[in-house]
Coordinates of C-alpha atoms and ligand atoms in Angstrom, one line a residue:
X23 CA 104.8 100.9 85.9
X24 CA 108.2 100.2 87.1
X25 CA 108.5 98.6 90.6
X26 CA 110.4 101.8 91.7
X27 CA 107.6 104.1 91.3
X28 CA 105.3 101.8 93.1
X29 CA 107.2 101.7 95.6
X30 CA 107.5 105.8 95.8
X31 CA 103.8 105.6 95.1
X32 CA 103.4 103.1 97.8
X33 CA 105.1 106.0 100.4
X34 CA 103.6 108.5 99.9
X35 CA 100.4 106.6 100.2
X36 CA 101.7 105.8 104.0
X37 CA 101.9 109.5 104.4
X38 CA 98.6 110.9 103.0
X39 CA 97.0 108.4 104.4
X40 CA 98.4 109.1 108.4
X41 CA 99.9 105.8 108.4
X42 CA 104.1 106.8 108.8
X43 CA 105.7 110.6 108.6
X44 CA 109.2 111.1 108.3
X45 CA 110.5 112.5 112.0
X46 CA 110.6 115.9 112.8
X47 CA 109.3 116.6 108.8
X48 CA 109.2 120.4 109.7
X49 CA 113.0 120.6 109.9
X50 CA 113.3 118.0 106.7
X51 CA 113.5 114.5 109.1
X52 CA 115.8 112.6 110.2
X53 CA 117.5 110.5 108.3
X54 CA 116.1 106.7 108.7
X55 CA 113.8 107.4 111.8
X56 CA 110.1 107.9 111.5
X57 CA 106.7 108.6 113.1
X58 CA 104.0 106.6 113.7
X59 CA 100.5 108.5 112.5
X60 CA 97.0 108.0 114.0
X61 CA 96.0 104.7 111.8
X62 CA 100.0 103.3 111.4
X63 CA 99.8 103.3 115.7
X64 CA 97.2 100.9 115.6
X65 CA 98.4 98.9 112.8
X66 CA 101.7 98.5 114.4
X67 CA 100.0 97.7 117.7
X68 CA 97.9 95.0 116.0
X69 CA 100.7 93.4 114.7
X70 CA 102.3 93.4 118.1
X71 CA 99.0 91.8 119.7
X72 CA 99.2 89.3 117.3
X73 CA 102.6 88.2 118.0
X74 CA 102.3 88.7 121.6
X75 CA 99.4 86.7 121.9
X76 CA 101.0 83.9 120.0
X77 CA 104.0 83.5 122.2
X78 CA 102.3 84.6 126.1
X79 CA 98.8 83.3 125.6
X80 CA 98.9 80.2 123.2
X81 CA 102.4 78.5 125.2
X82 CA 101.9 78.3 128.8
X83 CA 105.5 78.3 129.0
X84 CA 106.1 81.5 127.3
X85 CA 106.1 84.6 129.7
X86 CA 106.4 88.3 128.9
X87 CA 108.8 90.8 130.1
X88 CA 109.9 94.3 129.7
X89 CA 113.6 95.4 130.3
X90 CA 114.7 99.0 130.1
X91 CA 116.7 100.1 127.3
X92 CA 119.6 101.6 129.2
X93 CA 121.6 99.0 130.4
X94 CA 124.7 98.3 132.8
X95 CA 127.9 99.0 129.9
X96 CA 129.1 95.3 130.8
X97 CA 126.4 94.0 129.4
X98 CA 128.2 95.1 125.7
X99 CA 130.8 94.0 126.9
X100 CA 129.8 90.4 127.8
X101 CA 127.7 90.3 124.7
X102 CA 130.1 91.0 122.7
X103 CA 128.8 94.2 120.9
X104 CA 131.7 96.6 122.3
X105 CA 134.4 94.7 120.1
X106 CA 132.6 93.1 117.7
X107 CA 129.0 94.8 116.8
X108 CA 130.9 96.4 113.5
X109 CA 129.6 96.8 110.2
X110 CA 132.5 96.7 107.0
X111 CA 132.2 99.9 105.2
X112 CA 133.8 101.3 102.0
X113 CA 133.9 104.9 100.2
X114 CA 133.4 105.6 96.9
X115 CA 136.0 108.7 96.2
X116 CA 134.3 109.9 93.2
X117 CA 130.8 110.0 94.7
X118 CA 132.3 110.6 98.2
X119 CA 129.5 108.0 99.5
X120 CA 129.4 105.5 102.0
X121 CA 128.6 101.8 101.2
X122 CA 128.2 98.4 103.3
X123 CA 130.6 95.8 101.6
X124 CA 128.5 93.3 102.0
X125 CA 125.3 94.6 101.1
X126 CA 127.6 96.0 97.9
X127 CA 128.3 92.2 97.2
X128 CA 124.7 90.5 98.5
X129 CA 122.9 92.9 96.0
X130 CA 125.3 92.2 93.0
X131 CA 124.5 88.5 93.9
X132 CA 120.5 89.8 93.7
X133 CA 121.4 91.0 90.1
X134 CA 122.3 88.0 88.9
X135 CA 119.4 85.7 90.7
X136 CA 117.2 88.4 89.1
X137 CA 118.8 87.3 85.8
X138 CA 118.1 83.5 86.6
X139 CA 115.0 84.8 87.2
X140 CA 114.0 86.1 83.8
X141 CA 115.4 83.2 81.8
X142 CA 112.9 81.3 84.0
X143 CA 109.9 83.8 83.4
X144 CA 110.5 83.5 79.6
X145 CA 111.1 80.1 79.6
X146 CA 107.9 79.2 81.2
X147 CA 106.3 81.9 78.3
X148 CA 107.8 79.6 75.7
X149 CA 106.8 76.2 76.9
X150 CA 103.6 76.8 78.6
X151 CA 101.9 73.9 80.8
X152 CA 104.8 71.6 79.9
X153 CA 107.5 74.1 81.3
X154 CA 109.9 72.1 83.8
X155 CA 111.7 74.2 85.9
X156 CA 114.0 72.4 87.9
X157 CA 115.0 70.2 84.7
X158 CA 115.3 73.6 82.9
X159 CA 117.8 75.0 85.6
X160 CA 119.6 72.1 84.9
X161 CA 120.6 72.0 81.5
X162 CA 120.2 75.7 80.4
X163 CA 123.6 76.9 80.0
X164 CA 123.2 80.7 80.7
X165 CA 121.6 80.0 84.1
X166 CA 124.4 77.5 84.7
X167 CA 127.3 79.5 83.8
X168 CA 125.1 82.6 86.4
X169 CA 124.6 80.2 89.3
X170 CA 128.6 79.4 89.0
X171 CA 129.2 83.4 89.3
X172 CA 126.7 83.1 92.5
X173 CA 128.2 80.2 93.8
X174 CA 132.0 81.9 93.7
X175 CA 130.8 84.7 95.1
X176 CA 129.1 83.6 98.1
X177 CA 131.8 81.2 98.7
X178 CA 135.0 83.8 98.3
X179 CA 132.2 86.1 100.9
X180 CA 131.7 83.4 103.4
X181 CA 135.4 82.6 103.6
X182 CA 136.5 86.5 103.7
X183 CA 133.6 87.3 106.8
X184 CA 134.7 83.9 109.1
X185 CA 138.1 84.8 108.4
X186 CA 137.3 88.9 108.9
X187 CA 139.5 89.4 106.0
X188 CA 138.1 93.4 105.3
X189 CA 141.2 93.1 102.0
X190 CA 139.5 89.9 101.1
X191 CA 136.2 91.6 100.7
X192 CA 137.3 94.8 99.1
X193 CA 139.5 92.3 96.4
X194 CA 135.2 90.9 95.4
X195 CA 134.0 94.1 94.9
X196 CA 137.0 94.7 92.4
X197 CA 137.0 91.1 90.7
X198 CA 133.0 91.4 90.3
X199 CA 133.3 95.0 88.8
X200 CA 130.8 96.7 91.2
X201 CA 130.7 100.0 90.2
X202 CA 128.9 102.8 92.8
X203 CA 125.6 103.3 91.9
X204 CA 125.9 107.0 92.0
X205 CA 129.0 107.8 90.3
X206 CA 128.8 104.9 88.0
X207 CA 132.6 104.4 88.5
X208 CA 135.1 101.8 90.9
X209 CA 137.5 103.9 92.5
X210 CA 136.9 102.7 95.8
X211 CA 138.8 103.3 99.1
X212 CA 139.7 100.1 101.8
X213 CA 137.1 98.5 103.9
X214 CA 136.8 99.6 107.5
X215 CA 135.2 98.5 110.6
X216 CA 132.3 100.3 111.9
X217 CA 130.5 100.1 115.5
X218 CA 126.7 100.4 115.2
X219 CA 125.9 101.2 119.0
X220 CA 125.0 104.5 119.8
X221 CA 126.2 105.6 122.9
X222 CA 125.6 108.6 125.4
X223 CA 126.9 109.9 129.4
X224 CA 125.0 108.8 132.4
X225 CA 125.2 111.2 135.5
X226 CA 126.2 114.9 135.2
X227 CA 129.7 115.5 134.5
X228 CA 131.2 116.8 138.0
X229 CA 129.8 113.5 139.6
X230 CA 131.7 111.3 137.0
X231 CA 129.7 110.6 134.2
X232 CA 129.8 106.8 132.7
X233 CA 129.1 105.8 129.0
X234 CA 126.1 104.1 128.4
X235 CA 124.6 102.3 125.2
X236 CA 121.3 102.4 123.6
X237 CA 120.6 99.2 123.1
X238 CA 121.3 97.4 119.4
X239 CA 118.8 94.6 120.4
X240 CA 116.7 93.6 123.1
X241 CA 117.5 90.2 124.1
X242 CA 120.1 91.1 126.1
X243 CA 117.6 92.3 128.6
X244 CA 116.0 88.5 128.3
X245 CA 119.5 86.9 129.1
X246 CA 121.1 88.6 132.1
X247 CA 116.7 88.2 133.4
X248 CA 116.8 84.8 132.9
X249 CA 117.3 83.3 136.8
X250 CA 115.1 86.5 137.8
X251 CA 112.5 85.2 135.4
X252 CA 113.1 81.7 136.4
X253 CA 113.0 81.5 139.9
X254 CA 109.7 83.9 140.7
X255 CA 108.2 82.5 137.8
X256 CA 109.2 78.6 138.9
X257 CA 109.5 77.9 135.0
X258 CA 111.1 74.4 133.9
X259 CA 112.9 74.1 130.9
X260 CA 111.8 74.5 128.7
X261 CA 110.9 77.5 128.6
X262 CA 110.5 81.2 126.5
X263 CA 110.9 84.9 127.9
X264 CA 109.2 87.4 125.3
X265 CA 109.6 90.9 124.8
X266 CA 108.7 93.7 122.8
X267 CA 110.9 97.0 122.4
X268 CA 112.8 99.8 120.8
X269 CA 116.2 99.1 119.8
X270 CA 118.8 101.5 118.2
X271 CA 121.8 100.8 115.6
X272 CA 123.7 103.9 113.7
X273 CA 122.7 102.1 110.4
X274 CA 125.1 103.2 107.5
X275 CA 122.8 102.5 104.7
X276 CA 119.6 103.2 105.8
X277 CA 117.2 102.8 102.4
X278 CA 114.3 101.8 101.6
X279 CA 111.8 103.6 104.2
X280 CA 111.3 101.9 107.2
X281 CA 113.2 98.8 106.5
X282 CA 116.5 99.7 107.9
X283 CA 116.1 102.6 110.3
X284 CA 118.4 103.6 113.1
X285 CA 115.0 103.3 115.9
X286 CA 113.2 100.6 115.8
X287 CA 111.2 98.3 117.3
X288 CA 112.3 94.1 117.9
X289 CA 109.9 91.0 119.2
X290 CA 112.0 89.1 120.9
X291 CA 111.8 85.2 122.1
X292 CA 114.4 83.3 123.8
X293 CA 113.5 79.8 124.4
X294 CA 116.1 78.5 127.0
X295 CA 116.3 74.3 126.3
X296 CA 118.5 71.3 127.6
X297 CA 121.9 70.7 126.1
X298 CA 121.6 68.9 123.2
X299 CA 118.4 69.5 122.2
X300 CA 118.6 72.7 120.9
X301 CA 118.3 71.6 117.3
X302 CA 115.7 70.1 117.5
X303 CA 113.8 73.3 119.1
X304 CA 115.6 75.4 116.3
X305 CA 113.7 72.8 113.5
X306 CA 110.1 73.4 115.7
X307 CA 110.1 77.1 116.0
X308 CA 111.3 77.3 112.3
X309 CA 108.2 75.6 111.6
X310 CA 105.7 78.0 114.0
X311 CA 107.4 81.0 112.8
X312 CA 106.8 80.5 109.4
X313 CA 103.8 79.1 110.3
X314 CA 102.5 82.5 111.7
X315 CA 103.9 84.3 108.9
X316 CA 101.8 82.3 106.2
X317 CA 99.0 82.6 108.5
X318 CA 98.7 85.6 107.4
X319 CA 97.2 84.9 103.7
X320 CA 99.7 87.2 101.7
X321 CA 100.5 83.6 99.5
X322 CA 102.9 81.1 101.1
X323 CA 105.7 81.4 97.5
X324 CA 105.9 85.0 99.1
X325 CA 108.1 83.6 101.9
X326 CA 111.1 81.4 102.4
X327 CA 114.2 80.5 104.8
X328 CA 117.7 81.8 103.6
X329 CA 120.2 79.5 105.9
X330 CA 123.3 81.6 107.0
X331 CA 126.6 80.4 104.8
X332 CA 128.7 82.1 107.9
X333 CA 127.8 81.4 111.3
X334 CA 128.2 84.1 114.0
X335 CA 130.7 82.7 116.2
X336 CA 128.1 81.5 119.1
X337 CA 125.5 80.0 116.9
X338 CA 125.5 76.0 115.7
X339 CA 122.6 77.0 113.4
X340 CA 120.8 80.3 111.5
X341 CA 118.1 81.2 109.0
X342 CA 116.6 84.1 108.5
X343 CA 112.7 84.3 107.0
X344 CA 112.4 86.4 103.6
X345 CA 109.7 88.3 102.2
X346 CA 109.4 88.9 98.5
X347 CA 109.3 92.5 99.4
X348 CA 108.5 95.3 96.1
X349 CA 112.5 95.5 96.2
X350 CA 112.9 91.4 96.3
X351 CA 113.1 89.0 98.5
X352 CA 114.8 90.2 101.9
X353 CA 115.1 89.4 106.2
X354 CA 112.0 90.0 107.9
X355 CA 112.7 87.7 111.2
X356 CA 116.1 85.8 112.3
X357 CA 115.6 82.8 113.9
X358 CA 119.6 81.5 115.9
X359 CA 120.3 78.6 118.1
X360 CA 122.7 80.9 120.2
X361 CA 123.7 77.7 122.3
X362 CA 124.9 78.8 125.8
X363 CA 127.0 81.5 124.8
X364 CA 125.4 84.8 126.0
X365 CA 124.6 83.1 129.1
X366 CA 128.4 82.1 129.7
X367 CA 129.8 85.4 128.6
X368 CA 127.1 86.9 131.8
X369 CA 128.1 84.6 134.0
X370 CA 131.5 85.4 133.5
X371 CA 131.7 89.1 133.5
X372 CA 129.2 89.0 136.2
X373 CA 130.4 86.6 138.4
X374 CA 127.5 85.2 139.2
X375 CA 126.1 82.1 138.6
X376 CA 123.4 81.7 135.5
X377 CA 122.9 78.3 135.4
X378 CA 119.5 76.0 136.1
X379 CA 119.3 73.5 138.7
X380 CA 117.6 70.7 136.9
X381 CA 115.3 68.3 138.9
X382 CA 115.0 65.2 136.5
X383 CA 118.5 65.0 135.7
X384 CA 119.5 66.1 139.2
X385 CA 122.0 68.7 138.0
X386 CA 122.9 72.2 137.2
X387 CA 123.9 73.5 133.8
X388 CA 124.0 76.5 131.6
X389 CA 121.2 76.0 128.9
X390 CA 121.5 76.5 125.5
X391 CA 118.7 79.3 123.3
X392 CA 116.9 79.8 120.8
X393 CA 116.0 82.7 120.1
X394 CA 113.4 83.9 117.3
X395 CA 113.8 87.8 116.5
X396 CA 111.5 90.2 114.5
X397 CA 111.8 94.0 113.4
X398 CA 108.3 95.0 114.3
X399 CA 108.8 98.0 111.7
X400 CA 109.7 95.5 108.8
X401 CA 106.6 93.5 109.4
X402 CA 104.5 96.7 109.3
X403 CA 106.2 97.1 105.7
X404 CA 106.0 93.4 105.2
X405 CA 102.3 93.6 105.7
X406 CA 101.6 97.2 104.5
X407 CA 103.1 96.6 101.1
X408 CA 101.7 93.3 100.3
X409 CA 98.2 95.1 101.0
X410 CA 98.3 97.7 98.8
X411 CA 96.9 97.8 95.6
X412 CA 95.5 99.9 92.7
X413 CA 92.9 98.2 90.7
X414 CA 89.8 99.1 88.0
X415 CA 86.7 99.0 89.1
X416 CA 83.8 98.4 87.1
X417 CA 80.8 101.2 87.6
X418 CA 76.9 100.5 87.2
X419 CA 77.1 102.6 83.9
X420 CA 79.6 100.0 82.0
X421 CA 82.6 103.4 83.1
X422 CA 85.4 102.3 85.2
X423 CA 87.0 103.9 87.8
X424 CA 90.5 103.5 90.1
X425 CA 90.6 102.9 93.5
X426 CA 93.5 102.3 95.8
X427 CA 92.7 99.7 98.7
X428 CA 95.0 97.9 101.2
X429 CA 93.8 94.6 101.7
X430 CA 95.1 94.2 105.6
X431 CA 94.1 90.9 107.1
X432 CA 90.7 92.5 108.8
X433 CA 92.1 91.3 112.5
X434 CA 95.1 94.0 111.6
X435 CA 93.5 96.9 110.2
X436 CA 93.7 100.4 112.1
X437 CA 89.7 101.1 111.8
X438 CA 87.4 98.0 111.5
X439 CA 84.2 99.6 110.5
X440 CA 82.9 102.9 109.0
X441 CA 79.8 104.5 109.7
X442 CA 78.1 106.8 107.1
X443 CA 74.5 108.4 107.2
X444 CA 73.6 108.9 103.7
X445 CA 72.8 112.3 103.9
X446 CA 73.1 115.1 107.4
X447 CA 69.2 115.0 107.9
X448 CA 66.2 112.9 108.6
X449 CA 67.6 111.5 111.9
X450 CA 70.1 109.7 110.0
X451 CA 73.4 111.0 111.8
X452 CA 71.7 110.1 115.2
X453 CA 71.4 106.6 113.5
X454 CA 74.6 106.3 113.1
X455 CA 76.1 107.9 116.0
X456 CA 74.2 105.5 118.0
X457 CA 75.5 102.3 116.2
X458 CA 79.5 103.5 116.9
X459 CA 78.1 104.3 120.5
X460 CA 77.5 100.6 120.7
X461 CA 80.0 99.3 118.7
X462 CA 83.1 101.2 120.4
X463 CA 83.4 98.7 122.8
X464 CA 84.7 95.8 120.4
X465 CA 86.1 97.8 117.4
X466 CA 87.6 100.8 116.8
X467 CA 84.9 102.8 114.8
X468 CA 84.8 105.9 112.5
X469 CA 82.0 108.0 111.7
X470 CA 82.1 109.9 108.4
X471 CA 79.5 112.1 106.8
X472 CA 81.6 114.3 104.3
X473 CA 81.4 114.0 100.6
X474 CA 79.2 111.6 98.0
X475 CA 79.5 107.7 99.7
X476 CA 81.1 106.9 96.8
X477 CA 84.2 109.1 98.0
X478 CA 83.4 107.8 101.4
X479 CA 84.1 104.3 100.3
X480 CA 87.7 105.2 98.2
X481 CA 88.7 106.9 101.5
X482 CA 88.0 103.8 103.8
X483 CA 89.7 102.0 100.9
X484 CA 92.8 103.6 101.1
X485 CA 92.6 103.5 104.9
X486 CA 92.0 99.5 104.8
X487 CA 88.6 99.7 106.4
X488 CA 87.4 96.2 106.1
X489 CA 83.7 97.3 107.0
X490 CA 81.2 100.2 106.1
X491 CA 77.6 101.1 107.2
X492 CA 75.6 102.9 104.8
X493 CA 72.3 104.3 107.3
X494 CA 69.5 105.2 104.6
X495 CA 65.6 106.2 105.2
X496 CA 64.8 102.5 104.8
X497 CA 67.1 102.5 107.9
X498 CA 63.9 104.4 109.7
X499 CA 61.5 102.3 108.2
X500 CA 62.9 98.4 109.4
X501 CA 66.2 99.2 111.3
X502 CA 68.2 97.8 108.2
X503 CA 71.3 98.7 106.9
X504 CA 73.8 98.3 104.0
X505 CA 77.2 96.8 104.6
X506 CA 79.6 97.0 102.2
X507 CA 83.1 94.9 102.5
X508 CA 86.4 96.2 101.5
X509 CA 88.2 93.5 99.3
X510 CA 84.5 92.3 97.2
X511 CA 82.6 95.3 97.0
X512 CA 79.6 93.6 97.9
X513 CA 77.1 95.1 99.6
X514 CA 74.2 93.3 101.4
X515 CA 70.8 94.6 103.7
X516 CA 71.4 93.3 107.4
X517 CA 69.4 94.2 110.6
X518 CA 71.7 96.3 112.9
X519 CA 71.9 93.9 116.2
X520 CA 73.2 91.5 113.3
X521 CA 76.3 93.8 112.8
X522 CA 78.6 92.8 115.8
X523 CA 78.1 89.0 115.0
X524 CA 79.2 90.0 111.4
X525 CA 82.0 92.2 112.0
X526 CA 83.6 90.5 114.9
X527 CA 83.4 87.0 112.8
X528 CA 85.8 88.6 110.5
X529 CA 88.0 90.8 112.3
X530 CA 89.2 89.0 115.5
X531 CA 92.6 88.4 116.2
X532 CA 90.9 85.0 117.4
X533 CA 90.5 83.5 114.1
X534 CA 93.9 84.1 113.3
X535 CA 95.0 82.2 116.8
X536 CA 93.1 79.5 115.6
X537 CA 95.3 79.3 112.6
X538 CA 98.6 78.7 114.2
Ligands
GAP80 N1 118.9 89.5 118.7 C1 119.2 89.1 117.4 C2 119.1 90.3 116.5 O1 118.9 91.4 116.8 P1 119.2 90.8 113.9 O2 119.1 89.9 112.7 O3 120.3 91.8 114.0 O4 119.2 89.8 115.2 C3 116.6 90.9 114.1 O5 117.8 91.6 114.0 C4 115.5 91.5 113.3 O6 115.4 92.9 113.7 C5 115.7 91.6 111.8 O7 115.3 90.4 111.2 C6 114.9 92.8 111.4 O8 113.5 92.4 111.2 C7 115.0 93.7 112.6 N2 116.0 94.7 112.3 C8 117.3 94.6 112.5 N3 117.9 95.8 112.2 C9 116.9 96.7 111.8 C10 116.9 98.0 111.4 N4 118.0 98.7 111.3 N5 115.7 98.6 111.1 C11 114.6 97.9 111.2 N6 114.6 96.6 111.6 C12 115.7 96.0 111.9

């Protein structure tokens, strides 16, 4: 089946199963913004424990805050996100849609990496165990003559973006014949500049209302907190201010469900570091961060760094991590060495002072940042994608059958254990009931006594359910149960004062803190 209807598959999957809805689905949503259902909540929260946990709890120099999302309109200012938070945009006539430039140009690029990619695939087909790739992307002409198209393209890109040269990026999406993917055709209209903040009034209108911004990120809040943070928290440098929170950006091309939306959430780190040092920091918290993402078991080949060609004009260096998402390898966290620019631009616009008195070198400066930056939505999709799965499974009778599972890390998933009487009689239901009433404390629970446990099971399945507790009449006899895990099938007869011991070796967030 082609990737495409996966991915649709994949979707609806989210909705059926109460992980995401689109917003306000009775009036037809709202284009790129979406709900959170009763199992996506608690995925989405997991996720946020586990980065949480790995920036407040495991670095004692780390601390947590949470900064509103209105802010004073100087802060845009300062930032830089009044004049310069723009995206380059360009209409096809015949189709009468809107494009990004350079997500026009980065995806023609994709095509021909895809095409690299195949060579590659049939090559290794060919040649078997004696395939060498890198000598093969050497000498093969058709992926030579495809990485010179790349490497023109992302040059002629990098020089038009530092140069903001909108005619310059237009002139590459002639010269690579980029044709709209709707209409099919290239009649295509300048490039314009497009601010992504959305911005309402403040104050009713007789008292003089003021324009304020949602905010396009949240380490804003971080920055102009930074002596507030400092001083009550007496932290030395170097140290990290974390924080979790909605951000908004009036997203042209929003595609791709919830991987470019116009609400979403960010996790935040700025780690504020001596002059001088800061690339060395940058080179450490490269490492952790992809540490944490392959910590995660989805198959480290999934992941890598994509360096920036252009730097934003207050970074010395940039990389963003990828994940080979269904749709190919794309951003899931940005990782900048900002220097001391945000800092400065507060100071300035503020007047007052942001600088840190240090006590070994017995002066005051403005320190430079780094800050790490993840979409807390992408991850969901990140980890929710590389989950899912349809497979055969093999029945007692030699029939197969289909089931879909997501195969969440256990520490992540919504509901950690289900409970199932075998039948609604014979004391079983009290059984169970009084096995959740135990268990509620450490795991979120479900009890479900509908249908054959064979259906029981495919529902968990689709849920992600790492755990389920078959209570039978042996269950009367020796206080035994079945457990059956999610990813193996495999069922085995435990005593039930074995079952937190079991569940919580597999499913704490603990385990994966170890990791890191
Ligand atoms: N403070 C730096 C910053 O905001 P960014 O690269 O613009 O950097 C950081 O965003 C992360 O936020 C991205 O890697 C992505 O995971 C997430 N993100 C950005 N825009 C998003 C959007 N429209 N929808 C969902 N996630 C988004």
């Amino acid at each position: 089946m082609a990737q495409e209807d996966n991915f649709k598959k994949f979707v609806s999957h989210c909705k059926e199963y109460g992980y995401i809805f689109p917003s306000s689905e009775i009036y037809d949503g709202l284009s790129a913004v979406y709900d959170y259902g009763q199992y996506g909540v608690e995925l989405k929260n997991n996720i946020k424990k586990y980065w949480w946990d790995s920036m407040v709890l495991l670095n004692s120099n780390i601390v947590g805050i949470d900064a509103a999302i209105f802010m004073h309109p100087t802060t845009w200012k300062a930032s830089g996100h009044v004049d310069a938070f723009n995206d380059p945009l360009i209409d096809n006539k015949d189709s009468k849609k809107r494009y990004r430039a350079d997500v026009l140009i980065e995806e023609h690029i994709a095509k021909i990496e895809e095409k690299i990619n195949r060579e590659i695939e049939k090559a290794k087909a060919r040649f078997g165990a004696t395939f060498d790739e890198k000598k093969f992307r050497e000498t093969n002409q058709r992926i030579l003559d495809c990485q010179l198209k790349i490497d023109d393209v992302n040059g002629k890109f990098a020089e038009a973006l530092n140069n903001s040269d909108l005619q310059a990026i237009r002139q590459i999406i002639v010269d690579n014949e980029i044709v709209c993917p709707i209409s099919g055709t290239r009649n295509w209209t300048d490039v314009r500049q497009f601010n992504l903040m959305f911005s309402t009034e403040m104050g009713s209108t007789s008292e003089g209302a003021s324009k304020v911004y949602l905010r396009p990120e949240t380490a804003q809040g971080i920055f102009v907190n930074f002596l507030n943070v400092q001083k009550t928290g007496r932290m030395k440098l170097p140290f990290g201010i974390a924080q979790i929170g909605k951000a908004f950006r009036n997203e042209i091309v929003a595609r791709q469900f919830i991987f470019r939306m116009r609400e979403f959430e960010q996790m935040e780190m700025q780690f504020f570091v001596r002059p001088g040092t800061e690339l060395d920091w940058f080179r450490e918290w490269k490492h952790k961060r992809m540490k944490w993402h392959q910590s995660l078991g989805f198959g480290s080949d999934n992941y890598r760094f994509h360096d920036h060609v252009k730097l934003a004009h207050y970074a010395n260096a940039a990389t963003d991590i990828e994940y080979k998402f269904p749709f190919g390898f794309k951003e899931v966290e940005g990782i900048h060495s900002r220097t001391d620019y945000d800092l400065k631009q507060h100071q300035e616009y503020s007047g007052k002072k942001m600088q840190y008195f240090d006590p070994e070198k017995g002066e005051s400066y403005v320190p430079y940042v780094i800050e790490t930056s993840i979409g807390v939505d992408r991850m969901f999709l990140q980890v929710i994608s590389a989950s899912y799965a349809e497979e055969e499974v093999k029945k007692e009778d030699g029939t197969s059958d289909m089931r879909t599972v997501l195969r969440l890390p256990e520490c992540l998933a919504p509901v950690k254990l289900a409970v199932m009487p075998l039948v609604r009689k014979d004391g079983l239901p009290e059984i169970a009931e009084n096995i959740i009433r135990d268990l509620r404390f450490d795991f979120n629970c479900q009890y479900d006594d509908k249908d054959s446990i064979g259906k029981r099971y495919r529902r968990q399945d689709a849920i992600g359910t790492p755990f389920c507790i078959t209570i039978d009449h042996q269950t009367l006899e020796d206080d035994s149960v079945t457990i059956r895990r999610r990813d193996s099938m495999i069922q085995e007869r435990v005593k039930t004062g074995q079952l937190k011991d079991i569940i919580s070796e597999k499913v704490s967030i603990r385990n994966l803190l170890k990791r890191l």
